[in-house]
Coordinates of C-alpha atoms (C1' of nucleotides) in Angstrom, one line a residue:
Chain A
X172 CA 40.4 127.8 163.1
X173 CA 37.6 128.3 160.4
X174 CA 37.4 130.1 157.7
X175 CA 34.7 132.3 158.9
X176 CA 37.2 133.3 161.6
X177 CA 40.2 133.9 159.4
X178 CA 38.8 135.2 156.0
X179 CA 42.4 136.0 154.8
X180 CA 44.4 134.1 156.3
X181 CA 43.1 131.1 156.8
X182 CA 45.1 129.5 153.9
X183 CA 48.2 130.0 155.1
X184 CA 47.3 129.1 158.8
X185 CA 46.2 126.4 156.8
X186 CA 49.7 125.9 155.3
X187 CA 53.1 124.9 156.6
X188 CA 53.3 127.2 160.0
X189 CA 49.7 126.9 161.3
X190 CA 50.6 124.6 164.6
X191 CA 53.3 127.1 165.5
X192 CA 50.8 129.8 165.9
X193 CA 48.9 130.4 169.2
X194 CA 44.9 132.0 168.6
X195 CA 45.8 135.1 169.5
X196 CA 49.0 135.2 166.9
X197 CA 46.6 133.9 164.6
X198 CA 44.3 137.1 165.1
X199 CA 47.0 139.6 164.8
X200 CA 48.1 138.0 161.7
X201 CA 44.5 138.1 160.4
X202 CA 44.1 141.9 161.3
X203 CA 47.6 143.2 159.2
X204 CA 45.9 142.2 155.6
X205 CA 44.1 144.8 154.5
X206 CA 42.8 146.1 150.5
X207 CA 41.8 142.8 149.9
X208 CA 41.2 142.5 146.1
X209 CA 40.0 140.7 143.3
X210 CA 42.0 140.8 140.4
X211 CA 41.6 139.5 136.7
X212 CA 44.0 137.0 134.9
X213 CA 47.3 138.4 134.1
X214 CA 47.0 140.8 136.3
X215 CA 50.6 142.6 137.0
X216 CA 50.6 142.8 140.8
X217 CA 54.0 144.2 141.2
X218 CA 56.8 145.1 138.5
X219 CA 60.2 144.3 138.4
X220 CA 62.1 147.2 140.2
X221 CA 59.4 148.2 142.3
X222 CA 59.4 149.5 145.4
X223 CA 57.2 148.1 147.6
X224 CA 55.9 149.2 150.6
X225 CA 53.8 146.4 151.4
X226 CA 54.0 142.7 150.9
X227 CA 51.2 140.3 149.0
X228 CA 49.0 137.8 150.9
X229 CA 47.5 135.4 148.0
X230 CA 44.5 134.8 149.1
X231 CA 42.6 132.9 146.4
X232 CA 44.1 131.7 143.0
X233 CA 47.7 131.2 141.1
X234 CA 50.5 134.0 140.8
X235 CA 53.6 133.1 139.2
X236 CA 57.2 135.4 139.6
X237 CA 58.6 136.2 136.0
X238 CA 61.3 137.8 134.7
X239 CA 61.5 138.6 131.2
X240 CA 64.3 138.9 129.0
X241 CA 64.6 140.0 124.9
X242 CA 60.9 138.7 125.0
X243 CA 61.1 135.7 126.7
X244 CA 59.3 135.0 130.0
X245 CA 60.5 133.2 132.6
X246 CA 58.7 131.9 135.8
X247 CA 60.9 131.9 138.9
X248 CA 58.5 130.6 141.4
X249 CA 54.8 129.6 141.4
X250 CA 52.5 130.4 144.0
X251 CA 49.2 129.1 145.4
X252 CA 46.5 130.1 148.0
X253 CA 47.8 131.0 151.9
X254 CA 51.5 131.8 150.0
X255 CA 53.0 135.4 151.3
X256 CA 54.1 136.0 147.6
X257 CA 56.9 138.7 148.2
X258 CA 57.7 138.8 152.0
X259 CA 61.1 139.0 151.4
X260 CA 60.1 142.5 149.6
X261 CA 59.8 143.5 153.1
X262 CA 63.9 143.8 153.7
X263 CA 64.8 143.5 149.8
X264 CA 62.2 146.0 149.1
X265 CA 63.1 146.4 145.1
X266 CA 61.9 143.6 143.3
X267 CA 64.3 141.2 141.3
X268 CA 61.1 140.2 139.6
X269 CA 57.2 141.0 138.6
X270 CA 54.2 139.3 139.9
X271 CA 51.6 138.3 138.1
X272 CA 48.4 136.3 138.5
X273 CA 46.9 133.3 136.1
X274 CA 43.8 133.1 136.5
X275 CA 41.6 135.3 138.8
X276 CA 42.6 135.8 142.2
X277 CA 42.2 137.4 145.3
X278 CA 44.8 139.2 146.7
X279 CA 45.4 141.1 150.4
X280 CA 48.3 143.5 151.5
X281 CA 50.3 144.0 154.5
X282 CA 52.4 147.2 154.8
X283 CA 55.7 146.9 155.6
X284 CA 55.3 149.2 158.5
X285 CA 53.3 147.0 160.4
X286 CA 55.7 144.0 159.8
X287 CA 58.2 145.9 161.0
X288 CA 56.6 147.0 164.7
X289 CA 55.7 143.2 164.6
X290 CA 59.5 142.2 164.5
X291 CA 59.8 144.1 167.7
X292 CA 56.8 143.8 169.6
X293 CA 56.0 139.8 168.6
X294 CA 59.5 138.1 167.7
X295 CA 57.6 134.6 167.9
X296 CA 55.4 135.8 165.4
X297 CA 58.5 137.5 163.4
X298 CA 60.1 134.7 163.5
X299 CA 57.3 132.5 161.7
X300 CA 57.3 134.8 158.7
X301 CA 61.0 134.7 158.3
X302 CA 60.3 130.4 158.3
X303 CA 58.0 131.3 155.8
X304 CA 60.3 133.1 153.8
X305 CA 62.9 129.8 154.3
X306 CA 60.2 127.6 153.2
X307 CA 60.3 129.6 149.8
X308 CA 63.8 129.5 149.4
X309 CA 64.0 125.5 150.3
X310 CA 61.2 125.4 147.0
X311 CA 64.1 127.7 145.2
X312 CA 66.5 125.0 145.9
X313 CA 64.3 122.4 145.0
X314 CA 64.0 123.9 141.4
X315 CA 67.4 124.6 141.1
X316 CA 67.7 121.0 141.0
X317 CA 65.2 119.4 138.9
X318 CA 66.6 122.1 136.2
X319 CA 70.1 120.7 136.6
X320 CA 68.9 117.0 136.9
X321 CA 66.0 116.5 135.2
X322 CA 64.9 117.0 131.0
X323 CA 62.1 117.8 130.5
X324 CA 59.0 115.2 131.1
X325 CA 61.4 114.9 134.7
X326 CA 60.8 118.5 134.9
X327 CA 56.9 118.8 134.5
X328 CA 56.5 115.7 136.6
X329 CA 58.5 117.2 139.1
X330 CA 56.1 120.4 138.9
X331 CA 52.8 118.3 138.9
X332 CA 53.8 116.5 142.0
X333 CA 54.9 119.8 143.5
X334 CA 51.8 121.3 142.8
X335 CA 49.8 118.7 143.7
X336 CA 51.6 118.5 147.5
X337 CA 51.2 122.2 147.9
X338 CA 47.5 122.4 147.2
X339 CA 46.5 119.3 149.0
X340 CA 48.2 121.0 151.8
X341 CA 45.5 124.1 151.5
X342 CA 42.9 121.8 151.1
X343 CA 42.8 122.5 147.3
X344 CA 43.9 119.2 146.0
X345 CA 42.2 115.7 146.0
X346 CA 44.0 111.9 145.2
X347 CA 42.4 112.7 141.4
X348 CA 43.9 116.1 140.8
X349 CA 43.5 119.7 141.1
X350 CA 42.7 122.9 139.4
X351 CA 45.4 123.8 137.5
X352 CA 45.1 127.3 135.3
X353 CA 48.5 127.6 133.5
X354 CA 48.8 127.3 129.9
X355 CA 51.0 125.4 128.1
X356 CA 53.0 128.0 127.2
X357 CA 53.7 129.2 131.0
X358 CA 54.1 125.8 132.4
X359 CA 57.0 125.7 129.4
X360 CA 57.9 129.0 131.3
X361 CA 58.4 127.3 134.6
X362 CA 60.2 124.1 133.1
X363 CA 62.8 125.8 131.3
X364 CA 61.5 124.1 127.9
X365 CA 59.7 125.3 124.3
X366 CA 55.8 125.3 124.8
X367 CA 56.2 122.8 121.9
X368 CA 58.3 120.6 123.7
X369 CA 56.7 120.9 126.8
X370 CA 53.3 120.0 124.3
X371 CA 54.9 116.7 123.7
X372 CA 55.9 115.8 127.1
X373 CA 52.2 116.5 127.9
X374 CA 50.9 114.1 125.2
X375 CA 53.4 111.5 127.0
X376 CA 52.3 111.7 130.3
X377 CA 48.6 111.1 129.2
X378 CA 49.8 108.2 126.8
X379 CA 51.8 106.7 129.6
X380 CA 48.6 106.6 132.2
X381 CA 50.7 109.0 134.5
X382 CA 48.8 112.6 134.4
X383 CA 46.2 114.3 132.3
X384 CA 46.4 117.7 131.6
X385 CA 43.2 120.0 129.7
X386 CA 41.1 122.3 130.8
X387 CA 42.7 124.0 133.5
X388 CA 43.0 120.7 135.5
X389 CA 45.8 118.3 136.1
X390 CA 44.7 114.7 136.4
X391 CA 46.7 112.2 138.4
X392 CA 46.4 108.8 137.1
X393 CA 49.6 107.3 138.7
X394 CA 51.1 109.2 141.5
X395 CA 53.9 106.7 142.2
X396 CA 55.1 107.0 138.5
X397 CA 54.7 110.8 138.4
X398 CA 56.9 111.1 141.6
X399 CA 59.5 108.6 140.0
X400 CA 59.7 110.6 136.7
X401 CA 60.2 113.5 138.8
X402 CA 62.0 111.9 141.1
X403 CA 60.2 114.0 143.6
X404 CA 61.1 114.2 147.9
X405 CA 58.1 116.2 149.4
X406 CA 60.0 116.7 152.6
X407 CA 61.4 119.8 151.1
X408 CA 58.2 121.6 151.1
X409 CA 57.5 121.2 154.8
X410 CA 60.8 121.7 156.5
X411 CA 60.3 118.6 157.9
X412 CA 60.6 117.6 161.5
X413 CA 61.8 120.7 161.9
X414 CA 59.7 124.2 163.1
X415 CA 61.9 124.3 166.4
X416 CA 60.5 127.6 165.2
X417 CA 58.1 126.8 168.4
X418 CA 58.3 128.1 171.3
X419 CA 60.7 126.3 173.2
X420 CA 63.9 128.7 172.0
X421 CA 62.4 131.5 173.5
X422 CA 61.9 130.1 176.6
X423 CA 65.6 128.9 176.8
X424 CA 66.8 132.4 177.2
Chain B
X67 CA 86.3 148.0 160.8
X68 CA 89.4 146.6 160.8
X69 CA 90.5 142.6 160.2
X70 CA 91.7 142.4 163.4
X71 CA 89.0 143.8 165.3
X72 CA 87.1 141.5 163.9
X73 CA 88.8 138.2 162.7
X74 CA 86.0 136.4 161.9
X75 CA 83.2 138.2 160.7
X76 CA 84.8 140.9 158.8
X77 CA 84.2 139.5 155.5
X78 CA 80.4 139.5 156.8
X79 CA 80.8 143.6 157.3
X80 CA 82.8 143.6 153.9
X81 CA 79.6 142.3 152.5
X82 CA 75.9 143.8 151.5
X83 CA 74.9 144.5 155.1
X84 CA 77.8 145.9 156.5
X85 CA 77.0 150.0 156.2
X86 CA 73.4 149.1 157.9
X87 CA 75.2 148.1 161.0
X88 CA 76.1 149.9 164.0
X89 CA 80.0 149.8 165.8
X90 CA 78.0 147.8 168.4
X91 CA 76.1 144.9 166.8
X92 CA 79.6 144.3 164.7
X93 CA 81.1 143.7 168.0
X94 CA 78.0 141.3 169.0
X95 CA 78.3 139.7 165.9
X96 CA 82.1 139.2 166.2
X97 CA 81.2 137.7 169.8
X98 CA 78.6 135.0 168.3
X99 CA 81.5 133.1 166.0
X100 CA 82.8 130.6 168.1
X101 CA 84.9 127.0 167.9
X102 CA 86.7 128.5 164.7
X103 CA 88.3 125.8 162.6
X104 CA 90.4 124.8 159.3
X105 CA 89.4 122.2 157.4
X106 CA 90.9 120.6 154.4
X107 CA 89.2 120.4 151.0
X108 CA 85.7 118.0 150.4
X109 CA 85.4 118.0 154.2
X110 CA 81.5 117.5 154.4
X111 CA 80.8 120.4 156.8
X112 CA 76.6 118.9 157.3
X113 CA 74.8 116.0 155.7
X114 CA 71.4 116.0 154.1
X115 CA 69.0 115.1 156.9
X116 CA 71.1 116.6 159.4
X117 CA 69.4 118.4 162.6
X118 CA 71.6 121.5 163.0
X119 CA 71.6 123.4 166.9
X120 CA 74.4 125.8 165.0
X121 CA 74.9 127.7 161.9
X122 CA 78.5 127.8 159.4
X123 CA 79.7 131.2 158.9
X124 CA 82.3 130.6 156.2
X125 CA 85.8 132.8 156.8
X126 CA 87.9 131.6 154.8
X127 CA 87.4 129.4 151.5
X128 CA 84.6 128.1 149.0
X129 CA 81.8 125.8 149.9
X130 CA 79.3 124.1 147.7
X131 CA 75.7 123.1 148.4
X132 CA 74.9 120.0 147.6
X133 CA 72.5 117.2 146.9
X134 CA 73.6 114.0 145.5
X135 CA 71.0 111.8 143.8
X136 CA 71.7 107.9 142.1
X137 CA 75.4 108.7 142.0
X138 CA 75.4 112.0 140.7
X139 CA 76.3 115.4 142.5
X140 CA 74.5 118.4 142.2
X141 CA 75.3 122.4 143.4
X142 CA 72.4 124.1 144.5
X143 CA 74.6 126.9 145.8
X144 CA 78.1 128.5 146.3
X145 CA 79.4 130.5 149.2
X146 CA 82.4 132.8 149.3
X147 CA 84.1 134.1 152.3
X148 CA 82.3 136.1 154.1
X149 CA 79.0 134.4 153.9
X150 CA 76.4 132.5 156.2
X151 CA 75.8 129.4 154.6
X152 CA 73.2 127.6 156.5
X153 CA 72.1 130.5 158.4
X154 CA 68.5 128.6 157.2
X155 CA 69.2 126.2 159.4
X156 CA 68.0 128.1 162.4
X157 CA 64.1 128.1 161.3
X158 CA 64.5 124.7 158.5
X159 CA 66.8 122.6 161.5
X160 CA 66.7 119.9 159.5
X161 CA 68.7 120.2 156.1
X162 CA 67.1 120.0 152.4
X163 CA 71.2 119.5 151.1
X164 CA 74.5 118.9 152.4
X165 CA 77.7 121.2 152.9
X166 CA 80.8 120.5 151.0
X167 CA 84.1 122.6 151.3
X168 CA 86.2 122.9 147.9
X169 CA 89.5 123.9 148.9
X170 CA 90.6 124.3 151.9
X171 CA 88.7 126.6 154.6
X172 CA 88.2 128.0 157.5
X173 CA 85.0 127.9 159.3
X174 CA 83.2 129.8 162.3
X175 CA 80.2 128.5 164.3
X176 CA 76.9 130.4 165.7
X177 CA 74.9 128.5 167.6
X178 CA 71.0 128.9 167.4
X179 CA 70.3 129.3 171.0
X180 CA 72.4 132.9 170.4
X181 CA 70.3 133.7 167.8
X182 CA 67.4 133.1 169.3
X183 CA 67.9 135.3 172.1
X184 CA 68.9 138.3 169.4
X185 CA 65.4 138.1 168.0
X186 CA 64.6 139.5 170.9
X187 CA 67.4 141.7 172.0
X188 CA 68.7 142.7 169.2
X189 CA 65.8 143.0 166.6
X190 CA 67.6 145.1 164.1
X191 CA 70.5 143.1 163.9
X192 CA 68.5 139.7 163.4
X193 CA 66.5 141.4 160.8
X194 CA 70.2 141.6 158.8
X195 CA 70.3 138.1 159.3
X196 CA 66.8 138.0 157.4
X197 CA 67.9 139.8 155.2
X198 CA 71.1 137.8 154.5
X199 CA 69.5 135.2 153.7
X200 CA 66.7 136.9 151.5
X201 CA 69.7 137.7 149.4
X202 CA 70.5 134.3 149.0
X203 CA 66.9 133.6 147.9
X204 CA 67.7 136.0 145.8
X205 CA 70.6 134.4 144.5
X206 CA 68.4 130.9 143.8
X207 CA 65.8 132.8 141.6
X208 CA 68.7 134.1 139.6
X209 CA 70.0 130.8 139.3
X210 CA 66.4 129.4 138.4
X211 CA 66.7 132.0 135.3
X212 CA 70.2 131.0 134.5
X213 CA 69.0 127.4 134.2
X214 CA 65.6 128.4 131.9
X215 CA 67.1 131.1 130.6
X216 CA 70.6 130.2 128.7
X217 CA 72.9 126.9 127.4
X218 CA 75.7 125.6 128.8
X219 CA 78.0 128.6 127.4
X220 CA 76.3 131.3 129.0
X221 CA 75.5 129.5 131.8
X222 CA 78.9 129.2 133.0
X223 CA 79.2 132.6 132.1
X224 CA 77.1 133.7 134.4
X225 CA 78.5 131.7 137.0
X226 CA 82.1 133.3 136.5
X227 CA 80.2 137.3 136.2
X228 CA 78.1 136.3 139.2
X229 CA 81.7 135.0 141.5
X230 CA 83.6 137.8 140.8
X231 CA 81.6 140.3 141.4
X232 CA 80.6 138.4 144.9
X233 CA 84.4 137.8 145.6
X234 CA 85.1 141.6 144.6
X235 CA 82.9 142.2 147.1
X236 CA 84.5 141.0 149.9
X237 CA 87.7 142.0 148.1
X238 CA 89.3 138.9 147.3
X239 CA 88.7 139.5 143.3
X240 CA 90.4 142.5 141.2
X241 CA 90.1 143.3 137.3
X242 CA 92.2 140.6 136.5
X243 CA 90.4 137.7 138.1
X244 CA 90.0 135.6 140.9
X245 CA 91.3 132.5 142.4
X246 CA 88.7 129.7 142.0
X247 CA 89.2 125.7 143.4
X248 CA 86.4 124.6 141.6
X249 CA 87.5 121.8 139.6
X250 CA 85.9 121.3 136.2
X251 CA 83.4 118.6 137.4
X252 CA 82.4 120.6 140.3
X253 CA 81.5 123.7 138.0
X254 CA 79.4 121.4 135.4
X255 CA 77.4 120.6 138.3
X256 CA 77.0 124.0 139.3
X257 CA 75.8 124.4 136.0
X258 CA 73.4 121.4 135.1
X259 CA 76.0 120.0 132.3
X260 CA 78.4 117.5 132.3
X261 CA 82.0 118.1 132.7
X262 CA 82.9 116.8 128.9
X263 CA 80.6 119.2 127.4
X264 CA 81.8 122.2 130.2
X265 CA 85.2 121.2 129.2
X266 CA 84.3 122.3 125.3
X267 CA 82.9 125.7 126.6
X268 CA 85.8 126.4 128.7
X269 CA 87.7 126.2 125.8
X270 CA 85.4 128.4 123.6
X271 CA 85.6 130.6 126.4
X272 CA 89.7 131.0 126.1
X273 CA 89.7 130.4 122.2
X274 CA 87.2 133.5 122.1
X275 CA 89.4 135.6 124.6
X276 CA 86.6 135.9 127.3
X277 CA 87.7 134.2 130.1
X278 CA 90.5 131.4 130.9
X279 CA 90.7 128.5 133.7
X280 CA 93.2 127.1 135.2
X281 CA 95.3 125.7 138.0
X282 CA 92.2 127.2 140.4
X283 CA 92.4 130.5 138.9
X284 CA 89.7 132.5 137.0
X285 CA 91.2 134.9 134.5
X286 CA 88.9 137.4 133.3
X287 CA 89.9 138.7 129.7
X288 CA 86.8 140.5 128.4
X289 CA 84.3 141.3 131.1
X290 CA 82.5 143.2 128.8
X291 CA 81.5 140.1 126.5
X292 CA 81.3 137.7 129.3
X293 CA 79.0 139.9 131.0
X294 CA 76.6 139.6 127.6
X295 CA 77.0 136.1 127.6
X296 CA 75.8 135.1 130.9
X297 CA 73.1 138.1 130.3
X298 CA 74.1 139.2 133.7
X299 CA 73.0 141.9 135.5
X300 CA 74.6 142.4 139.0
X301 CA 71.6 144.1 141.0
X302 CA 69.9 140.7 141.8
X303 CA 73.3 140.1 144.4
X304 CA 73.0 143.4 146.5
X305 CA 69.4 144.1 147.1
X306 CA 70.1 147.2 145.3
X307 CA 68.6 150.5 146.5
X308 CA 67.3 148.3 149.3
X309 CA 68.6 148.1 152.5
X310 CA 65.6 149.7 153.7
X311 CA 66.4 147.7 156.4
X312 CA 68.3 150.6 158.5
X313 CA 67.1 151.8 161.1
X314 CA 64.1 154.2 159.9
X315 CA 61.3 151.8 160.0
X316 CA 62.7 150.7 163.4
X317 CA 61.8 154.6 164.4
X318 CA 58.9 155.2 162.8
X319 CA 56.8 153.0 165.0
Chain C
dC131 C1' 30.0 133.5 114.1
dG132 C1' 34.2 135.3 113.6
dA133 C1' 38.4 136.5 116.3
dT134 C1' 41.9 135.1 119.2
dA135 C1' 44.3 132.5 122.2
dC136 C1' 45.6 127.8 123.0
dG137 C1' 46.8 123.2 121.7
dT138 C1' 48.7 119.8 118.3
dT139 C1' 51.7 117.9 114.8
dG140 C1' 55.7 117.3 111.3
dA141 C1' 60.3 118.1 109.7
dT142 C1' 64.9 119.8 110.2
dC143 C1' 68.9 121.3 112.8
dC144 C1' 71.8 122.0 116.7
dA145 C1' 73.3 121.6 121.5
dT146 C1' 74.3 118.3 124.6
dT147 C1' 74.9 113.6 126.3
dT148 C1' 77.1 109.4 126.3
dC149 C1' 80.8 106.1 125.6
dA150 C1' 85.6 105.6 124.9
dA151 C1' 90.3 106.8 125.3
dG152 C1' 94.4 109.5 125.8
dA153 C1' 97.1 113.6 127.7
dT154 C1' 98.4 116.5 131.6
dT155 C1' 99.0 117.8 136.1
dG156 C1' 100.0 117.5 141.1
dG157 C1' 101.3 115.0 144.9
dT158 C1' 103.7 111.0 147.2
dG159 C1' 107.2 108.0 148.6
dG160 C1' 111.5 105.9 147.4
Chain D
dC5 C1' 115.1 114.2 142.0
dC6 C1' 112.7 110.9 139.7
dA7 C1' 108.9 107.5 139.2
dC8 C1' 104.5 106.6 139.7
dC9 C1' 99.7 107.1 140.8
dA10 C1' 95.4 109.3 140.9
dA11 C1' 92.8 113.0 139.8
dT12 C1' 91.9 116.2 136.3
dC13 C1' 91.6 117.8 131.9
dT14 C1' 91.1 117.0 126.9
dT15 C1' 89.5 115.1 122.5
dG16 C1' 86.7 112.2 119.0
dA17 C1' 82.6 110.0 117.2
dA18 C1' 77.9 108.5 117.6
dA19 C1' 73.3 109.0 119.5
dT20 C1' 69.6 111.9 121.3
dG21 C1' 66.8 115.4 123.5
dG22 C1' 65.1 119.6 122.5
dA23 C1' 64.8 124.1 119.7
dT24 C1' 63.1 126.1 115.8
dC25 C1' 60.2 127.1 111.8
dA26 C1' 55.9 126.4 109.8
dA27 C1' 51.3 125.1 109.7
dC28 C1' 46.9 123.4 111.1
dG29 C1' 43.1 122.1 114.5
dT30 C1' 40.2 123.5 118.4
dA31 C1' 38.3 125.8 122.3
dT32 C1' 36.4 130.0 124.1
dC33 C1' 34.2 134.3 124.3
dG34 C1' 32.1 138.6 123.1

DNA sequence: CGATACGTTGATCCATTTCAAGATTGGTGG
DNA sequence: CCACCAATCTTGAAATGGATCAACGTATCG
């Protein structure tokens, strides 16, 4: 599987379902993404209350789900490159939330119509996306409790180590770090904190040895502190020792 | 769609799929629940780690998600009756979380094999199953914002607007309230707050005529403010205008 | 080189946690 | 039916994490 091969796609055959996939699911999948895109920073891929009509492949860069309320803007869920971004907008189809990109990305579509002839005509397939769309809700979970267990340098330690799993996983990350494009203000956003607070925290974490964060990259300094702080189980992202998503069910009758 | 026609699933139909469903595939769906149960109250239903071959469909009763870490408990999710609970389980097998009744209830089993074999045969139906459990994606987000969003007050707010309109739903709630087991501690952490601080709120709560708790009852006394407080806003729980799920794109190629 | 977004710091105030203890309730066996 | 136990709920006081207001430093980019 090479990139040459799979010019869209290859990041998420990259990602968590890859081995599941035979060549030939691999193509089809390739061949649904079309309009691919570059986009600017802060670019507004889909409003809350949308319909959509087709779902969002990110192909290159950061896109984080917000919902604002009386002003205040509030990240949901992060994504990075090889993430379907709004699958589930496939059977939801209005939006709970906007999309937006930090940083420049590149984005490609797949209409909805063309998922759906898939669920018929290649259930294995089918099937994978809906995993997909588990794998995001597992992260969901995840979330949901670091923001009931965890204040707040818990909180951004969690989202470092998360972060840090996720795009070593795509081939974006190395032991020292990764590119890392949100401000302060929107990693505040996804931490349920102040950007002043969070500013603190930030200025801990380098004092302590643990992480750096400047310039639109996250250092690691200690990885085994950084996971205690954020007291952080990767097994969660990968749905792990699990994809019986293979193809022994449909063999089984 | 009658109860007895369908003892164990009608809550299901009651709920947000229900009128995309044909006489037929309620009758299938009926079929799957098997080795129905009652247990008593804090009966751990799975345990993190667990490799589930079957999924919980909850008929009667509450059950909490739930992931303990150095001694203390934390809900990532609540179901009511009526709902799949670890319908994830089929793709994820192994579990991110256990499964905890509060209260007693009474439980129906699916096993994955049967679901397999609908992807195939029945693809409309097992893309209701998707979308069941986009909806509780759904659900997580809006309990990610809950969590970033507001304090402990309107937190459990939210909580109390978000069950009754779910229990309403499946008509176990009316203007009045709603019968609810959760104990104090159980809703603080359902809540990310501890039970002596939850304790003041519930108070506020009565003292300001909003809402009052007790003896495993909800009373609703201003829906209005309570609604304001949790900045609730019901659409996230139905997929509203959605449901494009029917049977159209099944048609349309 | 000035504008604008982003990061940093200090001081004050409030929500929430923590520790400690007492009151109520529901269920059980005598 | 009462006595008792355990779980649940309730309250107080002290300590703390985080929010808020206000201001200033510093990158970055046209």
């Amino acid at each position: 599987m090479t990139r040459e091969q799979f010019p869209n796609s290859w990041r998420f055959l990259l990602g968590r379902v890859r081995h599941a996939m035979t060549q030939r699911e691999c193509e089809l999948l390739e061949e649904l993404v079309t309009n691919v895109e570059d986009v600017p920073s802060q670019h507004t891929v889909l409003k809350r209350g949308d319909i959509v009509e087709q779902s969002t492949l990110l192909i290159e860069g950061f896109i984080a789900r917000v919902i604002e309320r009386d002003g205040k803007r509030h990240i949901v869920a992060l994504h990075v490159p090889g993430d379907f971004v709004d699958l589930h907008g496939f059977a939801l189809k209005r939006l709970d939330h906007s999309v937006v990109t930090i940083g420049r990305a590149k984005l490609g579509y797949v209409e909805h119509r063309r998922i759906a002839r898939l669920l018929t005509e290649e259930p294995h397939l089918a099937r994978l996306l809906w995993f997909s769309t588990l794998l995001d809700a597992a992260v969901h979970r995840e979330w949901i409790l670091k923001l009931e267990e965890l204040n707040a340098d818990g909180r951004l330690a969690h989202l470092i180590a998360e972060m840090w799993h996720r795009l070593n996983f795509v081939g974006l990350a190395d032991p020292t770090g990764f590119p890392f494009p949100l401000t302060q203000v929107e990693m505040a956003d996804a931490c349920g904190t102040t950007a002043i607070h969070l500013n603190r925290v930030v200025r801990q974490l380098r004092e302590s040895g643990i992480a750096d964060i400047s310039r639109g990259r996250i250092t690691i300094l200690d990885m085994e502190r950084l996971t205690n702080l954020g007291a952080f189980e990767k097994s969660y992202l990968y749905g792990e020792g699990t994809l019986q998503i293979g193809r022994e069910l449909d063999k089984e009758n």
